[in-house]
Short mmCIF file of C-alpha atoms in Angstrom, two decimals:
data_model
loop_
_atom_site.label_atom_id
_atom_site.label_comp_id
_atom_site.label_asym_id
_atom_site.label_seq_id
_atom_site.Cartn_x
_atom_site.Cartn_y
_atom_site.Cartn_z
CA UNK U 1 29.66 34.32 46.47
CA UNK U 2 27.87 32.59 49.54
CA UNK U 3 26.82 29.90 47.52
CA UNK U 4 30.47 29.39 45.95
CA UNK U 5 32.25 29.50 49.42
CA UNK U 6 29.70 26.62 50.02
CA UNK U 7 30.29 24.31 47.15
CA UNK U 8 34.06 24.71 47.46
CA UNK U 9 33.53 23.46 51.73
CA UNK U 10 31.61 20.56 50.42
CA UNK U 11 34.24 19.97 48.00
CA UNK U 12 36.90 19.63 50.57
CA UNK U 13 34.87 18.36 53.16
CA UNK U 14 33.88 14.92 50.68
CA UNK U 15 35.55 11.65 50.56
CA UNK U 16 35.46 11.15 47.39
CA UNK U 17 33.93 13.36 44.55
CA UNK U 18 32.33 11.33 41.13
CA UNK U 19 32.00 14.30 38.60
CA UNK U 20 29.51 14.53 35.48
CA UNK U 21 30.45 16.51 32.83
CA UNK U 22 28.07 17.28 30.17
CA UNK U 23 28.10 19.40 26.61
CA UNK U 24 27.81 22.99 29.25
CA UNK U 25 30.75 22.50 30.52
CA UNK U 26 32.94 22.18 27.33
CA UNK U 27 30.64 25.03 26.13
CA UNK U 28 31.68 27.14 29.05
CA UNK U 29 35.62 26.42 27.98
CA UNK U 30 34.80 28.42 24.75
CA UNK U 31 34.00 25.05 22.80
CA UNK U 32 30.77 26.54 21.37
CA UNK U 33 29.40 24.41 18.41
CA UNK U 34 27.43 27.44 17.10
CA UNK U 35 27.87 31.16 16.94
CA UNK U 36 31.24 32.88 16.17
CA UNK U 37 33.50 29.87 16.43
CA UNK U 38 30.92 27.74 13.68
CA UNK U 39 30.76 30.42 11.18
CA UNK U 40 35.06 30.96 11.68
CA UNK U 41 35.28 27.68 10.76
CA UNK U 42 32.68 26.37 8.90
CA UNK U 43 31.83 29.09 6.61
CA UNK U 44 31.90 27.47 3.09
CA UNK U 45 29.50 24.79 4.60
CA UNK U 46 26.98 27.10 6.23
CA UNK U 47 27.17 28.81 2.51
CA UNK U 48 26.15 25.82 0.39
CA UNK U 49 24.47 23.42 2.76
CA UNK U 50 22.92 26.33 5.26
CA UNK U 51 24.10 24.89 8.40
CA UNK U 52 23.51 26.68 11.50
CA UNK U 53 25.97 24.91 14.11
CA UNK U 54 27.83 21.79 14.67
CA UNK U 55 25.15 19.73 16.46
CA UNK U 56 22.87 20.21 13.74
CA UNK U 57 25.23 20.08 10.93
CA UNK U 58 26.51 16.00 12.01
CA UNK U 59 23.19 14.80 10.73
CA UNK U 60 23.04 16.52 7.46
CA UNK U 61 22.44 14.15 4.66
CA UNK U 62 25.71 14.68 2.35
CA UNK U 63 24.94 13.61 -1.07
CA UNK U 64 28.00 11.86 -1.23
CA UNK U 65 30.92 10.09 0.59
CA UNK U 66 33.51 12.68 -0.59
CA UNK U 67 31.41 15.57 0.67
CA UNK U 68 30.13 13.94 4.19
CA UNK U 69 34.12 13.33 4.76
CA UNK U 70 34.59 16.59 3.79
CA UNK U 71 32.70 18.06 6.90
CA UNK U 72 33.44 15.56 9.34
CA UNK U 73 36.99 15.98 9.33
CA UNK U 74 36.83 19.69 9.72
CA UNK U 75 34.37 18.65 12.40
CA UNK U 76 36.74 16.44 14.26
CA UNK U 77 39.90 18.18 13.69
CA UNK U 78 38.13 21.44 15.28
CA UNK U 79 36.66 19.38 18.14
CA UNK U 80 39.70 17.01 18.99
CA UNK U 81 43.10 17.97 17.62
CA UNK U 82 42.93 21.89 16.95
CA UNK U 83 42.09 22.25 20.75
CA UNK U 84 45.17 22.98 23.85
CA UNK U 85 44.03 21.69 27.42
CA UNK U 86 41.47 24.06 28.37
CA UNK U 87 41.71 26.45 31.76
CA UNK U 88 38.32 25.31 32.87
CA UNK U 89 38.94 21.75 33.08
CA UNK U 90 42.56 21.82 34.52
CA UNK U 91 40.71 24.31 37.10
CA UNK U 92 38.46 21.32 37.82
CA UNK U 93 41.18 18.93 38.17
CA UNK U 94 43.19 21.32 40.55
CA UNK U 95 40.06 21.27 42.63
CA UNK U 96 39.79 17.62 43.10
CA UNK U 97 43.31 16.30 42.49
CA UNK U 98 44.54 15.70 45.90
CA UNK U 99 40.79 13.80 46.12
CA UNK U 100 39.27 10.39 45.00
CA UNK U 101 37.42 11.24 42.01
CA UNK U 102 36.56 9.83 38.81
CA UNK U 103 34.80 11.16 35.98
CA UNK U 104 32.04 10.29 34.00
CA UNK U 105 31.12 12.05 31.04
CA UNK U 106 29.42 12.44 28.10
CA UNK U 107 31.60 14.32 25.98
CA UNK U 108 33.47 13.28 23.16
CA UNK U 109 36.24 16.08 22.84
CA UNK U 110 38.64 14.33 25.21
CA UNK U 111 39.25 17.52 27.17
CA UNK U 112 38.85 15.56 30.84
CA UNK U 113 42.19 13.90 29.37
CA UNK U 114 43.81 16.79 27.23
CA UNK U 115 43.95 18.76 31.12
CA UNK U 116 45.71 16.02 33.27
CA UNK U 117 42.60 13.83 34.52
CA UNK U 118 44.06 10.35 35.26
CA UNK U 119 42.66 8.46 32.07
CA UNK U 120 41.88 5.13 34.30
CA UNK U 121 39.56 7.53 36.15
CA UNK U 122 36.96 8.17 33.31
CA UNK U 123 34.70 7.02 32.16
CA UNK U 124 33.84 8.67 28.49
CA UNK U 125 30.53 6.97 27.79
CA UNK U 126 29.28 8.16 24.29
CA UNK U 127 32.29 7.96 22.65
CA UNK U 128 35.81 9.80 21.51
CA UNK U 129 35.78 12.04 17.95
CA UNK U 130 39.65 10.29 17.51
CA UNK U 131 38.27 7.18 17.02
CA UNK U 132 36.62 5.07 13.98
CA UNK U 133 34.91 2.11 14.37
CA UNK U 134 33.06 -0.34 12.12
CA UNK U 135 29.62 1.77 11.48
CA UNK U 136 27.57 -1.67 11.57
CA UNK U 137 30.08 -3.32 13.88
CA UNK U 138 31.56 -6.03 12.03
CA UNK U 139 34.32 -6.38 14.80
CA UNK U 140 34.80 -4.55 17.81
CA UNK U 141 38.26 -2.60 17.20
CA UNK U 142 38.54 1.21 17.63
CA UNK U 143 40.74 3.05 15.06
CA UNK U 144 42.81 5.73 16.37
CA UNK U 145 42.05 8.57 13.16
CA UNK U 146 44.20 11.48 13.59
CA UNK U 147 46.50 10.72 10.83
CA UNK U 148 43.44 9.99 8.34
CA UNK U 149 41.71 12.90 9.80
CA UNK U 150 44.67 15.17 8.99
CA UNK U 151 45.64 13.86 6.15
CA UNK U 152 41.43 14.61 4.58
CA UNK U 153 41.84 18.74 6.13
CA UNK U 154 44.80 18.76 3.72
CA UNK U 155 43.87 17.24 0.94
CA UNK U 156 40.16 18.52 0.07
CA UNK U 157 39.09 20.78 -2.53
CA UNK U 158 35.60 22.25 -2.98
CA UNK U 159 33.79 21.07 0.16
CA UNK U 160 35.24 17.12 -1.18
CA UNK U 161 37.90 14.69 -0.01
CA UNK U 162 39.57 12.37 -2.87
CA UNK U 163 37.44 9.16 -2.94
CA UNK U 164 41.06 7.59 -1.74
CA UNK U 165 40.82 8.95 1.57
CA UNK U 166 37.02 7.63 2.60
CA UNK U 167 37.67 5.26 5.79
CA UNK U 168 36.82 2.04 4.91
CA UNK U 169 36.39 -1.09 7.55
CA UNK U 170 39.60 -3.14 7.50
CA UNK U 171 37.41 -6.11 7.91
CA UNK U 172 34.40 -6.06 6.26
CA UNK U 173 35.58 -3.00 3.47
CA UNK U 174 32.07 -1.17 4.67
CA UNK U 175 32.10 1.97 5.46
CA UNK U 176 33.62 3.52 8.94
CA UNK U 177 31.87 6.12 11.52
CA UNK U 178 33.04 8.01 13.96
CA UNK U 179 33.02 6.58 17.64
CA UNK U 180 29.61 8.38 18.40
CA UNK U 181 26.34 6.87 20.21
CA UNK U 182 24.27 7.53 17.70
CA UNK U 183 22.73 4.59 16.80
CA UNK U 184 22.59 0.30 17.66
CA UNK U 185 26.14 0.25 16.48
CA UNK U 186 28.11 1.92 18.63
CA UNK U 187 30.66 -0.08 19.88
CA UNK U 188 31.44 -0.76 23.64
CA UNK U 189 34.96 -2.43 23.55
CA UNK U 190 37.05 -4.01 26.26
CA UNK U 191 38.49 -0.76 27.33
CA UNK U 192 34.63 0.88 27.63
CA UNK U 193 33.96 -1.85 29.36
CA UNK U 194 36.48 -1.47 31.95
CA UNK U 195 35.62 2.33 32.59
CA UNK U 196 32.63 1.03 33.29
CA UNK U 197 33.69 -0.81 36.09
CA UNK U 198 36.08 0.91 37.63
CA UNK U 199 33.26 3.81 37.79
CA UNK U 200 31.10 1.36 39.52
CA UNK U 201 33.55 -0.39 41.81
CA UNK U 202 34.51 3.55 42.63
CA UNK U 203 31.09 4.40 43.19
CA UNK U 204 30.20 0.76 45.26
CA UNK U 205 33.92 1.88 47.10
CA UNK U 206 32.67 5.05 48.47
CA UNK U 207 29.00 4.85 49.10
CA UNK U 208 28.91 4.37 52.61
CA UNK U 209 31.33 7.44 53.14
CA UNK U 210 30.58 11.48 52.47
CA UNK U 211 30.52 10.82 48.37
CA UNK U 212 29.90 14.00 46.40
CA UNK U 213 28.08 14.18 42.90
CA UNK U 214 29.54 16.96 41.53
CA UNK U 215 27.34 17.46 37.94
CA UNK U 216 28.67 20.61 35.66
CA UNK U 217 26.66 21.25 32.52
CA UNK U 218 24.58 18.05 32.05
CA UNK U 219 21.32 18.91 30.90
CA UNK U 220 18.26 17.08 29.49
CA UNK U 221 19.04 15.50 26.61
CA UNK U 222 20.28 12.02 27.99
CA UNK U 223 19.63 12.84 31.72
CA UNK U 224 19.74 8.93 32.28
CA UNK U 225 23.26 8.78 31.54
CA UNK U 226 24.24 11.07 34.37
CA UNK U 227 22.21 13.48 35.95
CA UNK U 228 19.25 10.66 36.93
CA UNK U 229 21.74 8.61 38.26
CA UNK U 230 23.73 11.36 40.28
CA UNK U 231 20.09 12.16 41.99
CA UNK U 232 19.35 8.72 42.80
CA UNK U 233 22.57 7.60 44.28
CA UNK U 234 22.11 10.95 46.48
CA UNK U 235 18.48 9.84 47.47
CA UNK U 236 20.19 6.01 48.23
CA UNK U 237 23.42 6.97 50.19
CA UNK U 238 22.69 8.15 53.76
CA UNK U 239 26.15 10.73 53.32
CA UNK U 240 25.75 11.59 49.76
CA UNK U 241 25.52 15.09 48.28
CA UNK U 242 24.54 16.73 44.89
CA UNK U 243 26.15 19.86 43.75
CA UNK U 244 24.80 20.90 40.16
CA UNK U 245 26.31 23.73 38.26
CA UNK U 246 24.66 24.82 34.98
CA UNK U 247 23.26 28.35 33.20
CA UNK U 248 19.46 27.81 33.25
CA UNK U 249 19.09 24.11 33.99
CA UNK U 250 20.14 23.63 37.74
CA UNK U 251 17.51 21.86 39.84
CA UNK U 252 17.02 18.59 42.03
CA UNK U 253 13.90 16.76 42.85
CA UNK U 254 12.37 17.62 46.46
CA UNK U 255 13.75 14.24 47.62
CA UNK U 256 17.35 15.21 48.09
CA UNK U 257 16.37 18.68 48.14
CA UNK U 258 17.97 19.22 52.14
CA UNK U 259 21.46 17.80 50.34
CA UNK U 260 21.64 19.42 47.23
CA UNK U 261 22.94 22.59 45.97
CA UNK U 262 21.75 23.79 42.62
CA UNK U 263 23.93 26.90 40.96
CA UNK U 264 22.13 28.29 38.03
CA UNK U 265 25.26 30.06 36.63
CA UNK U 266 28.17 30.42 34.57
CA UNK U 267 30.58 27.48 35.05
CA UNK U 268 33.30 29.56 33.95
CA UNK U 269 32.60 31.90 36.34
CA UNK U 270 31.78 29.61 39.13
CA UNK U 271 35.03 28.17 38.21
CA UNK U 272 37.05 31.10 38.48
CA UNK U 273 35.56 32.17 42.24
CA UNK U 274 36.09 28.54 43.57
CA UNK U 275 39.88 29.07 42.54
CA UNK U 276 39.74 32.04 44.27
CA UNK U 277 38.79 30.29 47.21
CA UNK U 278 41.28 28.06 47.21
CA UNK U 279 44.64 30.57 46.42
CA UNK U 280 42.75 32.31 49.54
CA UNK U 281 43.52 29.31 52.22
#
Protein backbone atom coordinates (compact mmCIF):
# COMPACT_ATOMS: atom_id res chain seq x y z
CA UNK A 1 0.00 0.00 0.00
CA UNK A 2 3.24 2.18 0.62
CA UNK A 3 4.23 1.80 -2.74
CA UNK A 4 0.61 2.78 -4.12
CA UNK A 5 0.31 5.92 -1.84
CA UNK A 6 3.64 6.71 -3.68
CA UNK A 7 2.77 6.34 -7.29
CA UNK A 8 -0.54 8.14 -6.78
CA UNK A 9 1.89 11.47 -5.03
CA UNK A 10 3.98 11.27 -8.10
CA UNK A 11 0.96 11.24 -10.09
CA UNK A 12 -0.32 14.45 -8.72
CA UNK A 13 2.81 15.92 -8.05
CA UNK A 14 3.81 15.69 -12.28
CA UNK A 15 3.31 18.24 -14.88
CA UNK A 16 2.36 16.33 -17.28
CA UNK A 17 1.97 12.44 -17.39
CA UNK A 18 2.72 10.50 -21.13
CA UNK A 19 1.16 6.97 -20.45
CA UNK A 20 2.10 3.53 -22.26
CA UNK A 21 -0.31 1.08 -22.41
CA UNK A 22 0.55 -2.29 -23.51
CA UNK A 23 -1.45 -5.86 -24.14
CA UNK A 24 -1.31 -6.22 -19.69
CA UNK A 25 -3.26 -3.67 -19.26
CA UNK A 26 -6.28 -4.59 -21.53
CA UNK A 27 -5.58 -8.10 -20.10
CA UNK A 28 -6.05 -6.80 -16.61
CA UNK A 29 -9.68 -5.22 -17.85
CA UNK A 30 -10.78 -8.92 -18.37
CA UNK A 31 -9.77 -8.75 -22.21
CA UNK A 32 -7.93 -12.10 -21.97
CA UNK A 33 -7.18 -13.57 -25.50
CA UNK A 34 -6.87 -17.09 -23.99
CA UNK A 35 -8.45 -19.06 -21.22
CA UNK A 36 -12.22 -18.92 -20.38
CA UNK A 37 -13.18 -15.98 -22.54
CA UNK A 38 -11.29 -17.89 -25.93
CA UNK A 39 -12.90 -21.16 -25.46
CA UNK A 40 -16.65 -19.04 -24.72
CA UNK A 41 -16.17 -17.73 -27.83
CA UNK A 42 -14.19 -19.51 -30.03
CA UNK A 43 -15.13 -22.99 -29.38
CA UNK A 44 -16.01 -24.43 -32.88
CA UNK A 45 -12.52 -23.07 -33.98
CA UNK A 46 -10.42 -24.47 -31.17
CA UNK A 47 -12.49 -27.85 -32.21
CA UNK A 48 -11.47 -28.10 -35.87
CA UNK A 49 -8.38 -25.98 -36.22
CA UNK A 50 -6.98 -26.66 -32.38
CA UNK A 51 -6.40 -23.16 -31.49
CA UNK A 52 -5.28 -22.35 -28.13
CA UNK A 53 -5.92 -18.41 -27.85
CA UNK A 54 -6.39 -15.40 -29.90
CA UNK A 55 -2.75 -14.33 -30.34
CA UNK A 56 -1.91 -17.54 -31.71
CA UNK A 57 -4.98 -18.22 -33.59
CA UNK A 58 -4.45 -14.60 -36.05
CA UNK A 59 -1.65 -16.40 -37.80
CA UNK A 60 -3.27 -19.64 -38.55
CA UNK A 61 -3.05 -20.50 -42.16
CA UNK A 62 -6.94 -20.78 -43.21
CA UNK A 63 -7.20 -22.87 -46.22
CA UNK A 64 -9.41 -20.53 -47.67
CA UNK A 65 -10.76 -16.90 -47.88
CA UNK A 66 -14.26 -17.89 -46.62
CA UNK A 67 -12.83 -19.66 -43.60
CA UNK A 68 -9.90 -17.00 -42.61
CA UNK A 69 -13.00 -14.34 -42.72
CA UNK A 70 -14.76 -16.59 -40.83
CA UNK A 71 -12.41 -16.22 -37.71
CA UNK A 72 -11.38 -12.83 -38.09
CA UNK A 73 -14.62 -11.35 -37.77
CA UNK A 74 -15.48 -13.23 -34.66
CA UNK A 75 -12.01 -12.03 -33.76
CA UNK A 76 -12.71 -8.40 -34.27
CA UNK A 77 -16.22 -8.22 -33.30
CA UNK A 78 -15.08 -9.82 -29.77
CA UNK A 79 -12.10 -7.45 -29.54
CA UNK A 80 -13.72 -4.09 -30.83
CA UNK A 81 -17.50 -3.91 -30.96
CA UNK A 82 -18.80 -6.63 -28.36
CA UNK A 83 -16.77 -4.67 -25.66
CA UNK A 84 -18.53 -1.49 -23.13
CA UNK A 85 -15.81 1.09 -21.86
CA UNK A 86 -13.94 -0.83 -19.43
CA UNK A 87 -13.62 0.25 -15.42
CA UNK A 88 -9.89 0.00 -15.59
CA UNK A 89 -9.26 2.42 -18.21
CA UNK A 90 -11.92 5.10 -17.24
CA UNK A 91 -10.10 4.57 -13.67
CA UNK A 92 -6.95 5.64 -15.53
CA UNK A 93 -8.46 8.52 -17.15
CA UNK A 94 -10.08 9.76 -13.79
CA UNK A 95 -6.55 9.68 -12.50
CA UNK A 96 -5.01 11.91 -15.03
CA UNK A 97 -7.92 13.93 -16.43
CA UNK A 98 -7.54 17.17 -14.72
CA UNK A 99 -3.59 16.56 -16.05
CA UNK A 100 -1.63 16.98 -19.39
CA UNK A 101 -1.39 13.59 -20.63
CA UNK A 102 -1.39 11.80 -23.76
CA UNK A 103 -1.31 8.30 -24.54
CA UNK A 104 0.64 6.11 -26.47
CA UNK A 105 -0.20 2.69 -26.99
CA UNK A 106 0.07 -0.34 -28.56
CA UNK A 107 -3.19 -1.77 -28.46
CA UNK A 108 -5.57 -2.19 -31.06
CA UNK A 109 -8.97 -2.64 -29.10
CA UNK A 110 -9.65 1.10 -28.94
CA UNK A 111 -10.43 0.94 -25.23
CA UNK A 112 -8.12 4.32 -24.41
CA UNK A 113 -11.08 5.86 -26.62
CA UNK A 114 -14.19 3.59 -25.76
CA UNK A 115 -13.47 5.18 -21.76
CA UNK A 116 -13.37 9.01 -22.51
CA UNK A 117 -9.51 9.58 -23.41
CA UNK A 118 -9.45 12.72 -25.62
CA UNK A 119 -8.82 10.95 -29.11
CA UNK A 120 -6.29 13.93 -30.26
CA UNK A 121 -4.30 12.73 -27.22
CA UNK A 122 -3.28 9.20 -28.54
CA UNK A 123 -1.38 7.97 -30.17
CA UNK A 124 -2.50 4.16 -31.22
CA UNK A 125 0.67 3.03 -32.99
CA UNK A 126 0.09 -0.60 -34.29
CA UNK A 127 -3.09 -0.14 -35.49
CA UNK A 128 -7.16 -0.24 -34.79
CA UNK A 129 -9.15 -3.91 -35.33
CA UNK A 130 -12.17 -1.36 -36.95
CA UNK A 131 -10.19 -0.63 -39.67
CA UNK A 132 -9.22 -2.30 -43.23
CA UNK A 133 -6.68 -1.21 -45.27
CA UNK A 134 -5.14 -2.26 -48.59
CA UNK A 135 -3.01 -5.52 -47.37
CA UNK A 136 -0.13 -4.53 -49.97
CA UNK A 137 -0.97 -0.84 -49.77
CA UNK A 138 -2.12 0.13 -53.04
CA UNK A 139 -3.40 3.53 -51.54
CA UNK A 140 -3.26 4.78 -48.22
CA UNK A 141 -7.12 4.94 -47.10
CA UNK A 142 -8.37 3.24 -43.89
CA UNK A 143 -11.82 1.54 -44.10
CA UNK A 144 -13.96 1.93 -41.20
CA UNK A 145 -15.36 -2.19 -41.05
CA UNK A 146 -17.97 -2.49 -38.53
CA UNK A 147 -20.78 -2.82 -40.87
CA UNK A 148 -18.81 -5.58 -43.02
CA UNK A 149 -17.64 -7.04 -39.84
CA UNK A 150 -21.23 -7.43 -38.61
CA UNK A 151 -22.74 -8.15 -41.43
CA UNK A 152 -19.86 -11.65 -41.85
CA UNK A 153 -20.91 -12.71 -37.67
CA UNK A 154 -24.41 -12.93 -39.19
CA UNK A 155 -24.16 -14.41 -42.13
CA UNK A 156 -21.62 -17.50 -41.70
CA UNK A 157 -22.34 -21.03 -41.61
CA UNK A 158 -19.91 -23.84 -40.76
CA UNK A 159 -16.79 -21.93 -39.68
CA UNK A 160 -17.35 -19.93 -43.58
CA UNK A 161 -18.50 -16.50 -44.70
CA UNK A 162 -20.32 -16.34 -48.31
CA UNK A 163 -17.49 -15.62 -50.83
CA UNK A 164 -19.74 -12.19 -51.28
CA UNK A 165 -18.71 -10.83 -48.13
CA UNK A 166 -14.60 -11.23 -48.49
CA UNK A 167 -13.25 -7.44 -48.29
CA UNK A 168 -11.85 -6.65 -51.34
CA UNK A 169 -9.53 -3.33 -52.08
CA UNK A 170 -11.73 -0.67 -53.69
CA UNK A 171 -8.75 0.21 -55.72
CA UNK A 172 -6.74 -2.39 -56.73
CA UNK A 173 -9.75 -5.41 -56.14
CA UNK A 174 -6.79 -7.31 -53.97
CA UNK A 175 -7.49 -8.51 -51.05
CA UNK A 176 -7.99 -6.29 -47.63
CA UNK A 177 -6.30 -6.85 -43.99
CA UNK A 178 -7.00 -5.68 -40.97
CA UNK A 179 -5.18 -2.41 -39.74
CA UNK A 180 -2.45 -4.54 -37.87
CA UNK A 181 1.55 -4.05 -37.89
CA UNK A 182 2.22 -7.11 -38.97
CA UNK A 183 4.13 -6.83 -41.81
CA UNK A 184 5.90 -3.92 -44.58
CA UNK A 185 2.37 -2.97 -45.36
CA UNK A 186 0.92 -1.51 -42.70
CA UNK A 187 -0.23 1.68 -43.45
CA UNK A 188 0.69 4.98 -41.58
CA UNK A 189 -1.92 7.55 -42.93
CA UNK A 190 -2.25 11.27 -42.42
CA UNK A 191 -4.11 10.87 -39.24
CA UNK A 192 -1.12 8.29 -37.78
CA UNK A 193 0.95 10.67 -38.78
CA UNK A 194 -0.42 13.42 -36.84
CA UNK A 195 -0.58 11.32 -33.51
CA UNK A 196 2.70 11.08 -34.07
CA UNK A 197 3.37 14.51 -33.70
CA UNK A 198 1.32 15.74 -31.39
CA UNK A 199 2.96 12.87 -29.05
CA UNK A 200 6.25 14.37 -29.84
CA UNK A 201 5.49 18.07 -29.74
CA UNK A 202 3.75 16.90 -26.18
CA UNK A 203 6.70 15.15 -25.17
CA UNK A 204 9.36 18.15 -26.66
CA UNK A 205 6.44 20.56 -24.62
CA UNK A 206 7.08 19.12 -21.31
CA UNK A 207 10.58 17.89 -21.07
CA UNK A 208 12.12 20.48 -19.20
CA UNK A 209 9.26 20.29 -16.49
CA UNK A 210 8.43 17.23 -13.80
CA UNK A 211 7.15 14.79 -16.92
CA UNK A 212 5.99 11.39 -15.72
CA UNK A 213 6.23 8.05 -17.81
CA UNK A 214 3.59 6.28 -16.53
CA UNK A 215 4.03 2.51 -18.43
CA UNK A 216 1.05 -0.15 -17.45
CA UNK A 217 1.45 -3.59 -18.95
CA UNK A 218 4.07 -3.13 -21.72
CA UNK A 219 6.24 -5.96 -21.79
CA UNK A 220 8.96 -7.37 -24.11
CA UNK A 221 7.68 -8.05 -27.16
CA UNK A 222 8.18 -4.58 -28.96
CA UNK A 223 9.88 -2.84 -25.95
CA UNK A 224 11.18 -0.22 -28.62
CA UNK A 225 7.87 1.06 -29.21
CA UNK A 226 7.37 2.17 -25.64
CA UNK A 227 8.99 0.91 -22.77
CA UNK A 228 12.82 1.72 -24.33
CA UNK A 229 11.76 4.96 -25.06
CA UNK A 230 9.93 5.76 -21.65
CA UNK A 231 13.51 4.71 -19.95
CA UNK A 232 15.51 6.81 -22.09
CA UNK A 233 13.59 10.00 -22.01
CA UNK A 234 13.78 9.39 -18.02
CA UNK A 235 17.67 8.93 -18.25
CA UNK A 236 17.63 12.41 -20.73
CA UNK A 237 15.23 14.75 -18.73
CA UNK A 238 16.83 16.15 -15.55
CA UNK A 239 12.85 16.09 -13.84
CA UNK A 240 11.61 13.01 -15.44
CA UNK A 241 10.19 9.95 -13.69
CA UNK A 242 9.29 6.26 -14.57
CA UNK A 243 6.50 4.52 -12.88
CA UNK A 244 6.02 0.86 -14.37
CA UNK A 245 3.13 -1.27 -13.39
CA UNK A 246 3.01 -4.88 -14.64
CA UNK A 247 2.50 -8.73 -13.05
CA UNK A 248 6.01 -10.23 -13.44
CA UNK A 249 7.75 -7.84 -15.82
CA UNK A 250 8.37 -4.54 -13.80
CA UNK A 251 12.00 -3.40 -13.83
CA UNK A 252 14.24 -0.33 -14.96
CA UNK A 253 17.84 -0.26 -15.86
CA UNK A 254 20.26 0.96 -12.89
CA UNK A 255 20.52 4.30 -14.77
CA UNK A 256 17.25 5.82 -13.72
CA UNK A 257 17.06 3.44 -11.00
CA UNK A 258 16.98 6.61 -8.05
CA UNK A 259 13.69 7.87 -10.28
CA UNK A 260 11.88 4.95 -11.01
CA UNK A 261 9.30 2.96 -9.36
CA UNK A 262 8.72 -0.55 -10.57
CA UNK A 263 5.25 -2.35 -9.23
CA UNK A 264 5.30 -5.98 -10.02
CA UNK A 265 1.50 -6.40 -9.54
CA UNK A 266 -1.92 -6.59 -10.57
CA UNK A 267 -2.95 -3.47 -12.54
CA UNK A 268 -6.39 -4.06 -11.64
CA UNK A 269 -5.60 -4.08 -8.31
CA UNK A 270 -3.15 -1.32 -8.30
CA UNK A 271 -5.90 0.43 -9.99
CA UNK A 272 -8.46 -0.05 -7.56
CA UNK A 273 -6.09 1.18 -4.34
CA UNK A 274 -4.94 4.36 -6.30
CA UNK A 275 -8.80 5.19 -6.55
CA UNK A 276 -8.95 4.64 -3.15
CA UNK A 277 -6.49 7.14 -2.63
CA UNK A 278 -7.99 9.58 -4.35
CA UNK A 279 -11.99 9.28 -2.92
CA UNK A 280 -9.71 9.50 0.41
CA UNK A 281 -8.47 13.36 -0.20
Amino acid sequence: MEAVRRLYDIIKEADAVAIGGGSGLSTAAGYDYSGERFRENFAEFIDRYGMTDMYSAGFYPFPTKEEKWAYWSRHIYCNRYDQKPSRLYMDIRRLVEEKEYFVITTNVDHQFYEAGFEEDRIFAVQGDYGQFQCAKACHSKLYDNERQVREMIRQQHGLRIPAALIPRCPVCGGDMEVHLRCDGYFIEDEAWHAACGRYEQFIRRYSGKRILFLELGVGMNTPGIIKYPFWQMTAKYEHAFYICVNKGQAWAPLEIRERALCMDADLAEVLGQLMEERTVE
